[in-house]
Short mmCIF file of C-alpha atoms in Angstrom, two decimals:
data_model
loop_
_atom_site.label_atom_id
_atom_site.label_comp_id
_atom_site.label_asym_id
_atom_site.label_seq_id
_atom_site.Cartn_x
_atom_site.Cartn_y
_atom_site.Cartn_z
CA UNK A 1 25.39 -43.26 -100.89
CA UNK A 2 23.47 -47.06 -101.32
CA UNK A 3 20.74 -47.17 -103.21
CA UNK A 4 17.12 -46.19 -101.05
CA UNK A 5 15.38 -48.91 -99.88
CA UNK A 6 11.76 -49.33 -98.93
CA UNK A 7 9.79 -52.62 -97.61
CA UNK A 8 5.99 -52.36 -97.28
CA UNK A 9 3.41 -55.02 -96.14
CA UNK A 10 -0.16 -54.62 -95.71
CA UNK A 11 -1.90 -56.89 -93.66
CA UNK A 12 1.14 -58.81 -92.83
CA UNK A 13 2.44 -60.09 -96.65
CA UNK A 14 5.07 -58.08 -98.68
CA UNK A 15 4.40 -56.41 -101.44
CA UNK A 16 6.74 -56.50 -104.33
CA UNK A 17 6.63 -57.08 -107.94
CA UNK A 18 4.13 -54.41 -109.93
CA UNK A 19 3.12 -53.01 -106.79
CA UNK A 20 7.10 -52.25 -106.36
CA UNK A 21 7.27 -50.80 -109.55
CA UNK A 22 4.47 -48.41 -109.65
CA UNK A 23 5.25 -47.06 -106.11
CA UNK A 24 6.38 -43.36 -107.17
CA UNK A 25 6.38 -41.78 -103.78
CA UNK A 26 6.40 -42.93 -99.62
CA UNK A 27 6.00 -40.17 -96.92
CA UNK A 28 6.16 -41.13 -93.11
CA UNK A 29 5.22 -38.40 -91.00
CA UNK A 30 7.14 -39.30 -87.45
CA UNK A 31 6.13 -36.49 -84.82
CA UNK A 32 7.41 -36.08 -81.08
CA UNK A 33 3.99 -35.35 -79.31
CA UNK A 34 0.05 -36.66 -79.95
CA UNK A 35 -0.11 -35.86 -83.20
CA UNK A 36 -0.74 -39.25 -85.14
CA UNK A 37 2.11 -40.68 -87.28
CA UNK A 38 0.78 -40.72 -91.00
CA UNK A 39 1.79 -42.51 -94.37
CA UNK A 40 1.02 -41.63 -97.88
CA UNK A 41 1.89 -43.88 -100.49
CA UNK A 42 1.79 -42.42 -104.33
CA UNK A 43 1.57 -45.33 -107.13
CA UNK A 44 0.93 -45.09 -110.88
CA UNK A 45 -2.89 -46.72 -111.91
CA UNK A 46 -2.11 -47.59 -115.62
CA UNK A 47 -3.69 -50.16 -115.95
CA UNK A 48 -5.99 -49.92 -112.50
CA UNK A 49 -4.79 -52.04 -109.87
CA UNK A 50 -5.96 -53.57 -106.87
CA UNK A 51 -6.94 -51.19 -104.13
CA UNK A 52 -5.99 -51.71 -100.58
CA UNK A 53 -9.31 -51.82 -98.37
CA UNK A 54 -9.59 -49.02 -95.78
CA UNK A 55 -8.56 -50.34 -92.37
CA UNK A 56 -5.56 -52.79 -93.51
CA UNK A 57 -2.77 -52.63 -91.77
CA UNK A 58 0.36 -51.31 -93.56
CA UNK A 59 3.85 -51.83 -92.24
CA UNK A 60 6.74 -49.54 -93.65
CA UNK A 61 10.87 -49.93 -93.29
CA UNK A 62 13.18 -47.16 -94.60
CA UNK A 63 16.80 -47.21 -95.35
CA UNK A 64 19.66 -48.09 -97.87
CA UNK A 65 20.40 -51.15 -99.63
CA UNK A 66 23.72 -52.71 -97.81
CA UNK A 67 23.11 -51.36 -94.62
CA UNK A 68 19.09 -52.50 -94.28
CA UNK A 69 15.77 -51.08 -93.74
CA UNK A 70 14.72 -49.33 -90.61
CA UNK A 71 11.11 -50.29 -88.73
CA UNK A 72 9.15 -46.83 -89.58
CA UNK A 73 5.55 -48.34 -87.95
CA UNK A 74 2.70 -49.26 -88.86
CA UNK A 75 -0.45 -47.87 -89.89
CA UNK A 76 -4.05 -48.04 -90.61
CA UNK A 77 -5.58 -47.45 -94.03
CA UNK A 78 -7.29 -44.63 -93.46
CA UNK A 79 -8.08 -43.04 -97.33
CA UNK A 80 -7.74 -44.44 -100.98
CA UNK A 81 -8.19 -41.41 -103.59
CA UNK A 82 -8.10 -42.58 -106.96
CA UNK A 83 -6.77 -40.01 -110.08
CA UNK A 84 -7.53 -40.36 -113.14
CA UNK A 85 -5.80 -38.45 -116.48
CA UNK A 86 -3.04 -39.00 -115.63
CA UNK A 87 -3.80 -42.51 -113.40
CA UNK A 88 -2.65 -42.76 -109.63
CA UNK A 89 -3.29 -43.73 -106.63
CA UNK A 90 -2.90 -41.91 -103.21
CA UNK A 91 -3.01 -44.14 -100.31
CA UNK A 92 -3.01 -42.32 -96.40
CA UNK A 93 -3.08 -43.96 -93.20
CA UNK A 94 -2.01 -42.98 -89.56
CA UNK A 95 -1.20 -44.70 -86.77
CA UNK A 96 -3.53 -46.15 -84.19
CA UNK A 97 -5.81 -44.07 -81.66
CA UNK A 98 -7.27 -44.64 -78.37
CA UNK A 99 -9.86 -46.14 -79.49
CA UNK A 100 -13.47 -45.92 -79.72
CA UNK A 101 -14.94 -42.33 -79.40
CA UNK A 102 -12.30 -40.57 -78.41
CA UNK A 103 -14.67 -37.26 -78.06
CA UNK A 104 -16.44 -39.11 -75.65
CA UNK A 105 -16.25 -37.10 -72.23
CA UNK A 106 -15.99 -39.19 -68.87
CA UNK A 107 -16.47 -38.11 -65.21
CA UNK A 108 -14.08 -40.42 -62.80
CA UNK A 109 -11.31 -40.52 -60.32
CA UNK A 110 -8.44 -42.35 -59.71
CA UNK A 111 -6.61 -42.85 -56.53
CA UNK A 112 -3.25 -43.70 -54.88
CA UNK A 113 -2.60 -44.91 -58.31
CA UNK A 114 1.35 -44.40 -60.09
CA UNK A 115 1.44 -42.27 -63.10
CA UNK A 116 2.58 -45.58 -64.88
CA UNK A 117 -0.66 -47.71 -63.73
CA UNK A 118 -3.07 -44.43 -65.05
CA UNK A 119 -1.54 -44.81 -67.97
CA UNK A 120 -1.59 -48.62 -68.70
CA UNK A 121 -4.94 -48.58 -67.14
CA UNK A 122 -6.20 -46.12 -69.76
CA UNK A 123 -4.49 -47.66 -72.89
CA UNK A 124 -5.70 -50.95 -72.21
CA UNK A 125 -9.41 -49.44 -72.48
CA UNK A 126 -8.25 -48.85 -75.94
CA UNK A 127 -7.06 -52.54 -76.43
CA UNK A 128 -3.35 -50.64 -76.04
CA UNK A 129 -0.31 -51.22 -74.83
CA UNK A 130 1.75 -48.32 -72.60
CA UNK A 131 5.41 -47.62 -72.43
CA UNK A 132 5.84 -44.56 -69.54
CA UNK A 133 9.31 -43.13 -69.38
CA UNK A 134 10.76 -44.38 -65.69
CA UNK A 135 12.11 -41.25 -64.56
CA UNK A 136 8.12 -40.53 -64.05
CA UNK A 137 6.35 -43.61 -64.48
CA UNK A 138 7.03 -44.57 -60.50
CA UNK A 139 5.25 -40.68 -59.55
CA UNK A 140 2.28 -41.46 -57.39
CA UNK A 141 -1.03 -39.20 -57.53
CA UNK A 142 -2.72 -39.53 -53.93
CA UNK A 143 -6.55 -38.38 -55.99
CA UNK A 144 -6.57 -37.51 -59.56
CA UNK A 145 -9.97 -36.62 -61.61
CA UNK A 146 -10.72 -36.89 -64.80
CA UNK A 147 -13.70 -34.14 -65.00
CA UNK A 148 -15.50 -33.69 -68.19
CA UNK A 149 -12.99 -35.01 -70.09
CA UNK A 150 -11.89 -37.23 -73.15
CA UNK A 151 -9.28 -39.85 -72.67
CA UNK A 152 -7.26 -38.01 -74.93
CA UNK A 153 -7.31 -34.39 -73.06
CA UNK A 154 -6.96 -36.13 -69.41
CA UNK A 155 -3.48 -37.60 -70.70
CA UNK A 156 -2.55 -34.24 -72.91
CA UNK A 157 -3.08 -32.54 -69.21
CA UNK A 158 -1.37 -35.06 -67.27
CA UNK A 159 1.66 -34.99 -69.82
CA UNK A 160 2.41 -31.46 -69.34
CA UNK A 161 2.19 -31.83 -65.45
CA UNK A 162 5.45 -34.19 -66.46
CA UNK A 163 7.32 -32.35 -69.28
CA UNK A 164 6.10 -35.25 -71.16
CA UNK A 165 5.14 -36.16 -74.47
CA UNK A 166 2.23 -38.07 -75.45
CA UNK A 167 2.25 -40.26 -78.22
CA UNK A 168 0.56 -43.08 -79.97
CA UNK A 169 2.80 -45.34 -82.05
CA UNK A 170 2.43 -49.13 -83.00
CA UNK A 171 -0.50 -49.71 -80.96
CA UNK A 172 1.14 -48.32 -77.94
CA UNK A 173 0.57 -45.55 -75.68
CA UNK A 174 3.57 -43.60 -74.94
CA UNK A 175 4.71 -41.28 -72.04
CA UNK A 176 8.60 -40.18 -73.05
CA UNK A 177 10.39 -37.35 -71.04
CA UNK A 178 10.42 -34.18 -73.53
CA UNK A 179 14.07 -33.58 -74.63
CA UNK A 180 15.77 -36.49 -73.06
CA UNK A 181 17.11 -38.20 -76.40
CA UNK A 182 15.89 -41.27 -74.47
CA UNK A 183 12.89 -43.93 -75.24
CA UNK A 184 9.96 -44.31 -73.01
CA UNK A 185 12.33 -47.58 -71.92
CA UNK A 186 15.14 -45.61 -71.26
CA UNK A 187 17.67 -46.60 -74.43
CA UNK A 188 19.11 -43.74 -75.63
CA UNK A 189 17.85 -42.45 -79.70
CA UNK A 190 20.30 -42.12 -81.84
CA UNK A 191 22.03 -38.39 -82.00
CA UNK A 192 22.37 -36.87 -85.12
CA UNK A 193 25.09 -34.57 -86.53
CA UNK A 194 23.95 -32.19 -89.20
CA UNK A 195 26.77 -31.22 -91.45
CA UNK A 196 27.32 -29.18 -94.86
CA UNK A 197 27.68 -32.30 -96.64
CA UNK A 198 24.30 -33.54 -95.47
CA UNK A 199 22.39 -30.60 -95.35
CA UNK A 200 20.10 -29.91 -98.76
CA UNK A 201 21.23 -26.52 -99.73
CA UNK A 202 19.05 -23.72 -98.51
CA UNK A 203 16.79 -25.80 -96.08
CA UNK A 204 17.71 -24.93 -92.97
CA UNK A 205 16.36 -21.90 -91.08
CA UNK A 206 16.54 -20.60 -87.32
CA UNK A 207 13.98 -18.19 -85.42
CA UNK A 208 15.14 -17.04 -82.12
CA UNK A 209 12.10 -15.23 -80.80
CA UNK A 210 11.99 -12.29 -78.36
CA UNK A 211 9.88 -13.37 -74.87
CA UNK A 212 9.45 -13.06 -71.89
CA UNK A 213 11.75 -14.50 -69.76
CA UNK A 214 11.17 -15.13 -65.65
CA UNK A 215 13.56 -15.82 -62.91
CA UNK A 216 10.82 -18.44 -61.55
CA UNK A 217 7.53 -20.43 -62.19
CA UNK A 218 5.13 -20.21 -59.12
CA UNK A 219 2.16 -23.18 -58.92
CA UNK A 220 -0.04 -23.74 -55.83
CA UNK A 221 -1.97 -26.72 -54.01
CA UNK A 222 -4.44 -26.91 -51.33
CA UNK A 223 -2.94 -28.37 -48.14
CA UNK A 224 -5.54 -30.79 -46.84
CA UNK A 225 -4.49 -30.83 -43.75
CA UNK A 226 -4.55 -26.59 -43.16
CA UNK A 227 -7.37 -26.12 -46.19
CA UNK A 228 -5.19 -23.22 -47.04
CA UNK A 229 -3.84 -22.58 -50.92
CA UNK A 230 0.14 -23.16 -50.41
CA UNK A 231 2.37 -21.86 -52.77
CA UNK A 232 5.78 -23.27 -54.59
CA UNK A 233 8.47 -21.72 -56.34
CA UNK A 234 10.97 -24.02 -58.95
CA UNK A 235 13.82 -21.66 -60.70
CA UNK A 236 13.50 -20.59 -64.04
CA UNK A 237 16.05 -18.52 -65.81
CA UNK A 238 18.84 -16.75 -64.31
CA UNK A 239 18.92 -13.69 -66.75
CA UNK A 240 15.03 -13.71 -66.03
CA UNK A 241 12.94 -11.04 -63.81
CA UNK A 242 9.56 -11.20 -61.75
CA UNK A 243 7.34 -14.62 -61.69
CA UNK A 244 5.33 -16.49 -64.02
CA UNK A 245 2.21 -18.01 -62.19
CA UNK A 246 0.33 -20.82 -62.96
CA UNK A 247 -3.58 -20.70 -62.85
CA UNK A 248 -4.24 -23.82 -61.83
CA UNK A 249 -4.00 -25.29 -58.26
CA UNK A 250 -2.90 -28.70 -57.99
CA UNK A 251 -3.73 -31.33 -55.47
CA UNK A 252 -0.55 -32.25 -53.68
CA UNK A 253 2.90 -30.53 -53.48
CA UNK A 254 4.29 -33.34 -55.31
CA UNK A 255 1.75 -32.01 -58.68
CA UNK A 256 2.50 -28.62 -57.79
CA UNK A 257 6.12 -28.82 -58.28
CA UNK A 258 6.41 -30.99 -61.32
CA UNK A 259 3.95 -28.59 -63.01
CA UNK A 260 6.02 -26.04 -62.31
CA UNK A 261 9.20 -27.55 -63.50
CA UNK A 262 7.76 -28.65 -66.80
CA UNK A 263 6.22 -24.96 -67.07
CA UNK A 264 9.71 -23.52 -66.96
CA UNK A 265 11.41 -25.84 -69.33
CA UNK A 266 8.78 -24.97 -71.94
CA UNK A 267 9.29 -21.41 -71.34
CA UNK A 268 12.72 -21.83 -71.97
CA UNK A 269 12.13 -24.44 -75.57
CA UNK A 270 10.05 -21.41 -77.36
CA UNK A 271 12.53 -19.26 -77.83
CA UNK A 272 14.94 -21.03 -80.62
CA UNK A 273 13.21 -23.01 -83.14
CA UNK A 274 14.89 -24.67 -86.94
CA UNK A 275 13.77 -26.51 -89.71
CA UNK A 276 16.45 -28.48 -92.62
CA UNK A 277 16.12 -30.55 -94.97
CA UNK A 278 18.63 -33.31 -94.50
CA UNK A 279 19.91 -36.50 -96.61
CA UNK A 280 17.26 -39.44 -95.53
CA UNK A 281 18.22 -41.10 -92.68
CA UNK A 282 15.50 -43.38 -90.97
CA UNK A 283 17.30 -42.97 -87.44
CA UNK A 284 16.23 -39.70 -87.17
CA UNK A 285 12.68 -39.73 -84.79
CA UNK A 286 10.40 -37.11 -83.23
CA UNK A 287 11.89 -36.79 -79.93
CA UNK A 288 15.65 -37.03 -81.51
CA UNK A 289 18.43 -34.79 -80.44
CA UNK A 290 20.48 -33.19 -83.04
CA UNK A 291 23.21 -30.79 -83.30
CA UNK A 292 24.93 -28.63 -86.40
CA UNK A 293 28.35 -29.31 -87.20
CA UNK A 294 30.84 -26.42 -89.46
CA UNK A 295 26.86 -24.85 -90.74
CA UNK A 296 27.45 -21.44 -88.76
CA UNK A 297 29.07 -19.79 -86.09
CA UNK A 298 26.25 -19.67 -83.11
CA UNK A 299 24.33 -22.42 -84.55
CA UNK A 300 27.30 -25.05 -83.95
CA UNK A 301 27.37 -27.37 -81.28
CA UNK A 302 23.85 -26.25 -79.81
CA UNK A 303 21.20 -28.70 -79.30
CA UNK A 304 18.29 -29.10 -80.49
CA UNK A 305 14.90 -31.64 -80.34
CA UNK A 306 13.18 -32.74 -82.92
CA UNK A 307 9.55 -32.18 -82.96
CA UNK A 308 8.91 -33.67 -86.49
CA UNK A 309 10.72 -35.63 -88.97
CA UNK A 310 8.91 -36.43 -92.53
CA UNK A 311 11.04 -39.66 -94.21
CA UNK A 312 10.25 -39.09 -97.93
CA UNK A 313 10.90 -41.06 -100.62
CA UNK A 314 10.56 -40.23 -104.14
CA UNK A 315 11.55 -42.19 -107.38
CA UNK A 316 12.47 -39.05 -108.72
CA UNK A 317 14.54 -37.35 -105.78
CA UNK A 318 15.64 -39.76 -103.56
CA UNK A 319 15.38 -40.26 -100.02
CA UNK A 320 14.95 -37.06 -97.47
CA UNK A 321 14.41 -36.14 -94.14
CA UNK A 322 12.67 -32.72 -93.22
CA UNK A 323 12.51 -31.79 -89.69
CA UNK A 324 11.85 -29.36 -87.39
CA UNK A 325 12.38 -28.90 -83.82
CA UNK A 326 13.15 -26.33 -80.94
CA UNK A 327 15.85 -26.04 -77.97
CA UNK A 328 16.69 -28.78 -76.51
CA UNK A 329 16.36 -28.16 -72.33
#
């Protein structure tokens, strides 16, 4: 294996020289759903150097000498905590937000609008790009409200309507089908094939939970037309018995349905879960597929998403890659 590599800038100019050589430790955090990306970076302070100032903007690349650095994001300054006896440094940051005050509850409604526009409408209140998955992006809502709510929740809710995840990354406001293996644009991310060879010795664990499983997910609109609560069945599991219904009513049939959908498919996610510890490898992403090759009998060949993978480098280790994930649908 190459020798690690790892690029930083911060505000825009490479770092290198002393900084390069007291750098003892990079973490990026890469998650599938809301959760914010994070860096740490861990340097020696003998003698003190010069501290980054909260807000700059650092930019991190991953990978192996020979074969280049991979784009990891970038990310905002958040906290500088300073050691002393021994002298360090421990620099965090995390990617950006919506925003403003993202607690801040608003009462509004949108209509005839595509799930794509809501979104790109919203993110650009933040100053925000959006990137919606196309498979959904083109899904029209005929009224939606946003009741009480933060920008935030209103696009967690409107996610799960889709089997979607939410994410922020690199100033941009993301909408990617849950599971897919696919960007928000559609290109496919890279698969990954976990073998013995790869695998850090005793780091990998599987749960397979006991739940309740249902033949079918039931969700319900109001028909405008009638004024009466209308009902609609998607499949679920085949091995499954009786119903799970959702609380909710929806506005159209069109909400209904895809609610339903993504309800079953996350039924179906929570019952196999893993984590492993893996060789670095800055390919792997929240949101990747990957698969276990000559590990175990039962655990071969079956695929799996990743929900979070934490790139890690350390001067004394090496470069890792812990994730975890669950079922791929």
């Amino acid at each position: 294996m190459s020798r690690p590599q790892i690029i930083i800038t911060v505000d825009g100019k490479p770092v290198s020289g002393v900084f390069t050589e007291r750098l003892m430790s990079v973490t990026v955090m890469d998650e599938e759903g809301l959760s914010a990306d994070r860096v740490e970076l861990e340097l020696a302070d003998d003698p003190p150097a010069e501290l980054p100032k909260p807000g700059a903007i650092i930019s991190v690349q991953m990978g192996y000498a020979g074969s280049g650095a991979a784009f990891m994001g970038e990310f905002i300054a958040e906290e500088i905590e300073i050691r002393v006896l021994p002298y360090a440094l421990r620099i965090t940051g995390k990617s950006a937000d919506l925003g403003g005050d993202t607690k801040d509850q608003k009462e509004r409604h949108f209509d005839d609008i595509t799930l794509g526009d809501l979104v790109k409408k919203i993110a650009s209140e933040g100053g925000l790009k959006s990137s919606v998955a196309p498979e959904i992006a083109s899904f029209r809502y005929e009224w939606i409200g946003q009741i009480g709510e933060s920008n935030v929740a209103f696009l967690e809710r409107i996610a799960k309507r889709h089997n979607a995840l939410f994410s922020i990354k690199n100033q941009t406001v993301i909408f990617a089908v849950r599971g897919s293996g696919l960007t928000p644009t559609g290109l496919p991310l890279t698969p990954y094939v976990i073998t013995r060879a790869t695998l850090a010795p005793g780091s990998a664990s599987f749960v397979r939970s006991e739940r309740t499983r249902y033949e079918d997910v039931i969700a319900c609109y109001m028909d405008r037309a009638t004024g009466k609560r209308v009902e609609v069945k998607v499949p679920a599991e085949k091995s499954g018995t009786g119903s799970f219904t959702m609380d909710q009513p929806f506005a159209s049939k069109g909400e209904a349905e895809a609610a339903a959908k993504s309800k079953a498919k996350q039924l179906l996610r929570q019952g196999f879960q893993f984590s492993a510890t893996v060789v670095g490898d800055p390919t792997i992403r929240g949101g990747s597929v990957v698969t276990f090759a000559n590990v175990r009998s039962g655990i071969d060949g079956v695929a799996f998403t990743v929900r979070s993978a934490v790139h890690r480098f350390d001067k004394r280790s090496g470069y890792t890659t812990q994730i975890s994930g669950e079922l791929q649908e």
